[in-house]
Short mmCIF file of C-alpha atoms in Angstrom, two decimals:
data_model
loop_
_atom_site.label_atom_id
_atom_site.label_comp_id
_atom_site.label_asym_id
_atom_site.label_seq_id
_atom_site.Cartn_x
_atom_site.Cartn_y
_atom_site.Cartn_z
CA MET A 1164 -177.43 -27.93 -64.92
CA ARG A 1165 -176.83 -30.70 -66.55
CA ILE A 1166 -173.59 -31.49 -67.95
CA LYS A 1167 -172.64 -33.66 -70.88
CA MET A 1168 -169.66 -35.95 -70.85
CA HIS A 1169 -168.39 -38.05 -73.20
CA VAL A 1170 -167.36 -41.95 -73.04
CA LYS A 1171 -163.37 -40.85 -73.25
CA ASP A 1172 -164.04 -38.57 -69.63
CA PHE A 1173 -164.91 -41.83 -67.98
CA ARG A 1174 -161.38 -43.33 -66.17
CA GLY A 1175 -162.07 -46.90 -64.01
CA CYS A 1176 -165.41 -47.09 -64.13
CA GLN A 1177 -166.91 -49.61 -61.65
CA TYR A 1178 -170.39 -50.63 -61.16
CA LEU A 1179 -171.97 -51.11 -57.71
CA ARG A 1180 -174.87 -52.23 -56.12
CA ASP A 1181 -176.17 -51.56 -52.69
CA PRO A 1182 -179.11 -53.85 -52.00
CA SER A 1183 -180.12 -52.35 -48.34
CA PHE A 1184 -180.91 -48.76 -49.88
CA ASN A 1185 -182.62 -50.37 -53.12
CA LEU A 1186 -180.16 -48.35 -55.32
CA ASN A 1187 -177.45 -48.88 -57.88
CA LEU A 1188 -174.24 -46.60 -57.66
CA ILE A 1189 -171.66 -46.04 -60.88
CA GLN A 1190 -168.34 -45.40 -59.16
CA TYR A 1191 -165.86 -43.33 -61.92
CA THR A 1192 -163.80 -40.61 -62.33
CA TYR A 1193 -164.48 -37.32 -64.50
CA LEU A 1194 -161.65 -34.66 -65.13
CA ASN A 1195 -159.43 -36.61 -62.53
CA GLN A 1196 -162.49 -36.08 -59.97
CA PRO A 1197 -163.72 -39.18 -58.07
CA MET A 1198 -167.62 -39.43 -58.40
CA ILE A 1199 -170.97 -41.12 -57.78
CA LEU A 1200 -173.87 -41.36 -60.07
CA LEU A 1201 -176.67 -42.66 -58.16
CA PHE A 1202 -179.89 -44.22 -59.66
CA CYS A 1203 -183.13 -45.23 -57.93
CA ARG A 1204 -184.77 -48.57 -58.77
CA GLY A 1205 -188.10 -48.18 -59.94
CA GLY A 1206 -191.23 -49.44 -58.38
CA GLY A 1207 -189.99 -49.27 -54.91
CA ARG A 1208 -193.38 -47.65 -53.41
CA GLY A 1209 -195.53 -49.79 -56.00
CA GLY A 1210 -194.82 -47.67 -58.99
CA ARG A 1211 -194.06 -48.89 -62.78
CA GLY A 1212 -191.08 -51.26 -62.64
CA GLY A 1213 -191.09 -53.12 -59.70
CA GLY A 1214 -193.55 -55.58 -57.62
CA MET A 1215 -195.68 -58.58 -57.88
CA LYS A 1216 -195.32 -60.44 -61.44
CA GLY A 1217 -198.36 -62.63 -62.46
CA GLY A 1218 -197.68 -65.83 -64.14
CA ALA A 1219 -199.23 -69.27 -64.02
CA LYS A 1220 -197.95 -70.50 -61.23
CA VAL A 1221 -199.95 -67.76 -59.33
CA VAL A 1222 -202.47 -68.92 -56.96
CA ILE A 1223 -204.96 -66.59 -55.17
CA GLU A 1224 -206.47 -67.37 -51.76
CA PRO A 1225 -208.80 -65.80 -49.79
CA HIS A 1226 -207.44 -63.69 -46.83
CA ARG A 1227 -209.10 -63.86 -43.47
CA HIS A 1228 -210.64 -60.28 -43.88
CA GLU A 1229 -213.39 -61.02 -46.51
CA GLY A 1230 -212.77 -59.23 -49.92
CA ILE A 1231 -209.42 -59.39 -49.22
CA PHE A 1232 -206.99 -61.70 -51.42
CA ILE A 1233 -203.38 -63.30 -51.44
CA ALA A 1234 -201.51 -64.07 -54.06
CA ARG A 1235 -199.28 -66.72 -53.95
CA GLY A 1236 -196.54 -66.87 -56.49
CA LYS A 1237 -192.57 -66.10 -56.52
CA GLU A 1238 -193.87 -63.41 -54.04
CA ASP A 1239 -196.66 -62.97 -52.21
CA ALA A 1240 -198.52 -60.45 -52.51
CA LEU A 1241 -202.01 -58.66 -51.08
CA VAL A 1242 -204.13 -58.07 -53.85
CA THR A 1243 -207.98 -57.64 -54.12
CA LEU A 1244 -210.36 -57.97 -57.02
CA ASN A 1245 -210.60 -55.45 -59.51
CA SER A 1246 -214.01 -54.24 -60.14
CA THR A 1247 -212.42 -52.44 -63.46
CA PRO A 1248 -210.72 -55.40 -65.28
CA GLY A 1249 -208.07 -54.24 -67.73
CA VAL A 1250 -207.73 -50.21 -65.68
CA ALA A 1251 -204.92 -49.63 -63.17
CA VAL A 1252 -205.45 -46.79 -60.73
CA TYR A 1253 -202.23 -45.59 -59.92
CA GLY A 1254 -199.74 -48.02 -61.82
CA GLU A 1255 -200.08 -51.23 -59.44
CA LYS A 1256 -199.31 -54.31 -60.88
CA ARG A 1257 -202.70 -56.59 -62.13
CA ILE A 1258 -202.59 -60.11 -62.07
CA SER A 1259 -205.03 -62.65 -64.06
CA VAL A 1260 -206.23 -65.68 -63.37
CA GLU A 1261 -208.33 -68.30 -64.67
CA SER A 1262 -211.00 -69.10 -62.67
CA PRO A 1263 -212.76 -72.71 -62.79
CA PRO A 1264 -214.68 -73.66 -65.70
CA GLY A 1265 -218.23 -72.77 -65.05
CA PRO A 1266 -221.42 -75.05 -65.28
CA ASP A 1267 -221.08 -74.09 -69.50
CA GLY A 1268 -217.89 -75.38 -69.27
CA ASN A 1269 -216.28 -71.55 -70.02
CA VAL A 1270 -213.19 -70.49 -68.14
CA VAL A 1271 -213.63 -66.80 -67.57
CA LYS A 1272 -209.98 -64.84 -66.52
CA VAL A 1273 -210.76 -62.86 -63.22
CA GLU A 1274 -208.20 -59.83 -62.66
CA TYR A 1275 -206.66 -58.71 -59.18
CA ARG A 1276 -204.94 -55.92 -58.56
CA VAL A 1277 -201.65 -55.84 -55.85
CA TRP A 1278 -202.03 -53.64 -53.01
CA ASN A 1279 -198.98 -51.97 -51.70
CA PRO A 1280 -198.93 -51.51 -47.88
CA PHE A 1281 -196.38 -48.54 -48.30
CA ARG A 1282 -199.17 -46.95 -50.15
CA SER A 1283 -202.20 -47.56 -48.10
CA LYS A 1284 -202.04 -47.02 -44.07
CA ILE A 1285 -205.12 -50.12 -44.78
CA ALA A 1286 -202.78 -52.64 -46.26
CA ALA A 1287 -200.03 -51.78 -44.02
CA ALA A 1288 -202.93 -52.86 -41.45
CA VAL A 1289 -203.69 -56.08 -42.85
CA LEU A 1290 -200.11 -56.99 -42.80
CA GLY A 1291 -199.66 -55.95 -39.24
CA GLY A 1292 -201.83 -58.52 -38.22
CA VAL A 1293 -205.23 -56.12 -37.66
CA ASP A 1294 -207.89 -58.43 -36.26
CA ASN A 1295 -210.67 -56.48 -37.68
CA ILE A 1296 -210.99 -53.60 -40.11
CA TRP A 1297 -214.60 -53.75 -40.52
CA ILE A 1298 -214.52 -53.14 -44.35
CA LYS A 1299 -215.95 -55.65 -45.98
CA PRO A 1300 -218.15 -56.30 -49.01
CA GLY A 1301 -221.46 -54.48 -48.92
CA SER A 1302 -220.14 -52.06 -46.65
CA LYS A 1303 -220.90 -48.62 -46.55
CA VAL A 1304 -217.76 -46.24 -45.77
CA LEU A 1305 -216.94 -42.62 -44.82
CA TYR A 1306 -213.43 -42.37 -46.10
CA LEU A 1307 -211.93 -38.80 -44.85
CA GLY A 1308 -208.58 -37.80 -46.60
CA ALA A 1309 -209.14 -39.47 -49.64
CA ALA A 1310 -206.25 -37.76 -51.59
CA ALA A 1311 -206.31 -39.39 -55.17
CA GLY A 1312 -207.87 -41.98 -54.51
CA THR A 1313 -205.18 -44.64 -54.13
CA SER A 1314 -206.42 -46.54 -51.20
CA VAL A 1315 -210.13 -45.92 -51.86
CA SER A 1316 -209.88 -48.09 -55.38
CA HIS A 1317 -209.19 -51.06 -53.33
CA VAL A 1318 -211.95 -49.78 -50.47
CA SER A 1319 -214.48 -49.84 -53.35
CA ASP A 1320 -212.69 -53.14 -54.46
CA ILE A 1321 -213.51 -54.77 -51.28
CA VAL A 1322 -217.13 -53.56 -50.81
CA GLY A 1323 -218.05 -54.27 -54.04
CA PRO A 1324 -221.02 -53.22 -56.18
CA LYS A 1325 -223.21 -53.54 -53.29
CA GLY A 1326 -221.70 -50.89 -50.79
CA ASN A 1327 -220.31 -47.32 -51.10
CA VAL A 1328 -217.54 -45.32 -50.08
CA TYR A 1329 -218.28 -41.94 -49.41
CA ALA A 1330 -214.71 -40.38 -50.01
CA VAL A 1331 -214.30 -36.85 -49.23
CA GLU A 1332 -210.77 -34.78 -49.96
CA PHE A 1333 -210.20 -30.91 -49.31
CA SER A 1334 -207.70 -30.44 -51.78
CA HIS A 1335 -208.39 -29.71 -55.15
CA ARG A 1336 -205.47 -30.91 -57.58
CA PRO A 1337 -205.68 -34.74 -55.84
CA GLY A 1338 -209.34 -34.33 -55.94
CA ARG A 1339 -209.00 -33.86 -59.43
CA ASP A 1340 -207.40 -37.58 -59.74
CA LEU A 1341 -209.95 -38.66 -56.66
CA LEU A 1342 -212.75 -37.68 -59.79
CA ASN A 1343 -211.17 -39.72 -62.04
CA VAL A 1344 -211.18 -42.84 -60.33
CA ALA A 1345 -214.93 -42.22 -59.29
CA LYS A 1346 -215.92 -42.04 -63.15
CA ALA A 1347 -214.67 -45.74 -63.36
CA ARG A 1348 -216.28 -46.65 -60.35
CA THR A 1349 -220.04 -46.55 -59.49
CA ASN A 1350 -219.73 -46.92 -55.85
CA VAL A 1351 -217.20 -44.18 -55.21
CA ILE A 1352 -218.99 -41.18 -54.60
CA PRO A 1353 -216.31 -38.60 -54.63
CA ILE A 1354 -217.10 -35.24 -52.06
CA ILE A 1355 -214.55 -32.43 -52.57
CA GLU A 1356 -215.37 -30.34 -49.36
CA ASP A 1357 -213.92 -29.60 -45.66
CA ALA A 1358 -214.29 -32.95 -43.51
CA ARG A 1359 -214.21 -30.24 -40.68
CA HIS A 1360 -217.63 -28.97 -42.28
CA PRO A 1361 -220.02 -32.64 -42.64
CA LEU A 1362 -222.87 -30.55 -42.63
CA LYS A 1363 -221.80 -29.17 -46.08
CA TYR A 1364 -222.25 -32.30 -47.55
CA ARG A 1365 -224.76 -34.32 -45.39
CA MET A 1366 -226.94 -34.23 -48.32
CA LEU A 1367 -224.10 -36.47 -50.17
CA VAL A 1368 -224.01 -39.31 -47.30
CA GLY A 1369 -226.38 -41.72 -45.94
CA MET A 1370 -225.57 -43.80 -42.67
CA VAL A 1371 -222.52 -45.98 -42.59
CA ASP A 1372 -220.94 -48.69 -41.17
CA CYS A 1373 -217.53 -47.62 -41.05
CA VAL A 1374 -215.45 -44.18 -41.04
CA PHE A 1375 -212.02 -44.48 -42.19
CA ALA A 1376 -210.00 -41.15 -41.28
CA ASP A 1377 -206.41 -40.42 -42.64
CA ILE A 1378 -206.13 -36.57 -42.40
CA ALA A 1379 -203.27 -36.06 -40.52
CA GLN A 1380 -204.72 -32.79 -38.79
CA PRO A 1381 -204.01 -31.75 -35.48
CA ASP A 1382 -207.70 -32.37 -33.90
CA GLN A 1383 -208.28 -35.54 -36.32
CA ALA A 1384 -210.30 -36.98 -33.40
CA ARG A 1385 -212.41 -34.17 -33.40
CA ILE A 1386 -213.02 -34.52 -36.93
CA VAL A 1387 -213.47 -38.15 -36.75
CA ALA A 1388 -215.77 -37.65 -33.96
CA LEU A 1389 -218.01 -34.67 -35.59
CA ASN A 1390 -218.20 -36.80 -38.85
CA SER A 1391 -219.26 -39.91 -36.67
CA HIS A 1392 -222.28 -37.78 -34.84
CA TYR A 1393 -223.84 -37.21 -38.21
CA PHE A 1394 -223.10 -40.35 -40.31
CA LEU A 1395 -221.82 -43.41 -38.73
CA LYS A 1396 -224.80 -45.52 -36.97
CA ASN A 1397 -224.93 -46.61 -33.61
CA GLY A 1398 -222.43 -50.05 -33.20
CA GLY A 1399 -220.49 -48.92 -36.08
CA HIS A 1400 -217.08 -48.47 -35.82
CA SER A 1401 -214.11 -46.01 -36.64
CA VAL A 1402 -210.54 -46.99 -38.07
CA ILE A 1403 -208.50 -43.84 -37.66
CA ALA A 1404 -204.46 -43.48 -39.12
CA ILE A 1405 -202.35 -41.17 -36.48
CA LYS A 1406 -199.51 -39.48 -37.55
CA ALA A 1407 -197.74 -38.74 -34.66
CA SER A 1408 -195.68 -35.73 -36.05
CA CYS A 1409 -198.38 -34.20 -37.52
CA ILE A 1410 -200.19 -33.79 -33.77
CA ASP A 1411 -197.52 -32.94 -32.09
CA SER A 1412 -193.72 -33.48 -33.02
CA THR A 1413 -192.35 -32.76 -29.56
CA ALA A 1414 -193.97 -35.43 -27.70
CA ALA A 1415 -193.24 -39.13 -27.63
CA PRO A 1416 -195.46 -41.44 -30.32
CA GLU A 1417 -196.69 -43.37 -27.47
CA ALA A 1418 -197.74 -40.21 -25.66
CA VAL A 1419 -199.59 -38.87 -28.64
CA PHE A 1420 -201.44 -42.06 -29.33
CA ARG A 1421 -202.61 -42.29 -25.85
CA ARG A 1422 -204.42 -38.95 -25.87
CA GLU A 1423 -206.16 -39.46 -29.24
CA VAL A 1424 -207.59 -42.76 -27.43
CA ASN A 1425 -208.54 -40.17 -24.50
CA LYS A 1426 -210.29 -37.89 -26.42
CA LEU A 1427 -211.80 -40.50 -28.62
CA GLN A 1428 -213.38 -41.95 -25.42
CA GLY A 1429 -214.93 -38.74 -24.58
CA GLU A 1430 -216.69 -38.82 -27.66
CA ASN A 1431 -218.70 -42.25 -27.11
CA PHE A 1432 -215.83 -44.38 -28.54
CA LYS A 1433 -214.84 -47.74 -27.19
CA PRO A 1434 -211.34 -48.09 -28.05
CA LEU A 1435 -210.85 -52.02 -29.41
CA GLU A 1436 -207.21 -52.29 -31.05
CA GLN A 1437 -204.01 -50.17 -31.08
CA LEU A 1438 -201.55 -51.10 -34.11
CA THR A 1439 -198.13 -49.78 -34.94
CA LEU A 1440 -197.77 -49.45 -38.96
CA GLU A 1441 -193.39 -50.28 -38.25
CA PRO A 1442 -191.83 -51.00 -40.97
CA TYR A 1443 -194.00 -49.54 -43.55
CA GLU A 1444 -194.89 -46.49 -41.88
CA ARG A 1445 -192.74 -44.50 -38.92
CA ASP A 1446 -194.55 -43.37 -35.76
CA HIS A 1447 -197.89 -44.29 -37.14
CA CYS A 1448 -200.65 -46.33 -35.85
CA VAL A 1449 -203.72 -47.54 -36.77
CA LEU A 1450 -206.56 -46.75 -33.79
CA ILE A 1451 -209.94 -48.61 -34.02
CA SER A 1452 -212.97 -47.94 -32.17
CA GLN A 1453 -216.41 -48.89 -32.00
CA TYR A 1454 -219.36 -45.79 -31.74
CA ARG A 1455 -222.09 -46.08 -29.28
CA PRO A 1456 -221.51 -49.60 -28.14
CA SER A 1457 -224.95 -51.35 -27.16
CA LYS A 1458 -224.97 -51.92 -23.64
CA LYS A 1459 -224.81 -55.31 -22.20
CA LYS A 1460 -227.95 -55.82 -20.11
CA LYS A 1461 -227.33 -57.47 -16.93
CA SER A 1462 -228.87 -60.79 -16.19
CA SER A 1463 -231.94 -60.83 -13.64
CA GLU A 1464 -230.86 -62.48 -10.59
#
């Protein structure tokens, strides 16, 4: 229902600002009734209208994870090198920086895309201080739960033209957006199929270095293990984003995470690291494991 209000109907209009909730409030009286208008400010989750602002004072520094960078400016931000300059995937901010002059003396502009940790579990893990995400330039990655390609596009930036991202998504609606992302990125292979049946796309996927999963299903560990048995090389790594409430909403998140670790250990995975995604995601963690690690040879006595 829409109510048309005239300026003369407002009495004692007062403008308020609530910084803790990122909201704008207008308190006023309409027809002798106290009311409040509430406006959400744009850009809170990385959309249009907010976030990083580029400029001449922005300095790009390499992150300790290869292929990821930090934009130092008025606001620091995590960024990746845009493999499709001039194109934004989901309305994210883009930063153009002039590179040092080359041998011919010409200055080339390089574009970076801001990586929002509130919209990507991998970015949240990187900012949380994860030791290694096992995704780097030249890597081949199997991405389960690709959705509309938000995080997939940044993984595509990281692995570069020599790497590949096999993006699996079951839902057809976000799958259409994923196909549009893949049209401009030749290293992304979109697969619209159920990750529970890896044999249906076995002819499209080669052996990979890393499996990343963000599928929020109760049998997530089984799905990851099944795909790893087919596509993950020995000594490769899995990175799993676990949402506790999707597996068991009645148990404590710590107990859910522990059970998932035990399931992976039963599938020849060696857990290496577990990291909570607070404050970016509630009751989430990232679990990093190695698949079929090589056994250390005992030194001969």
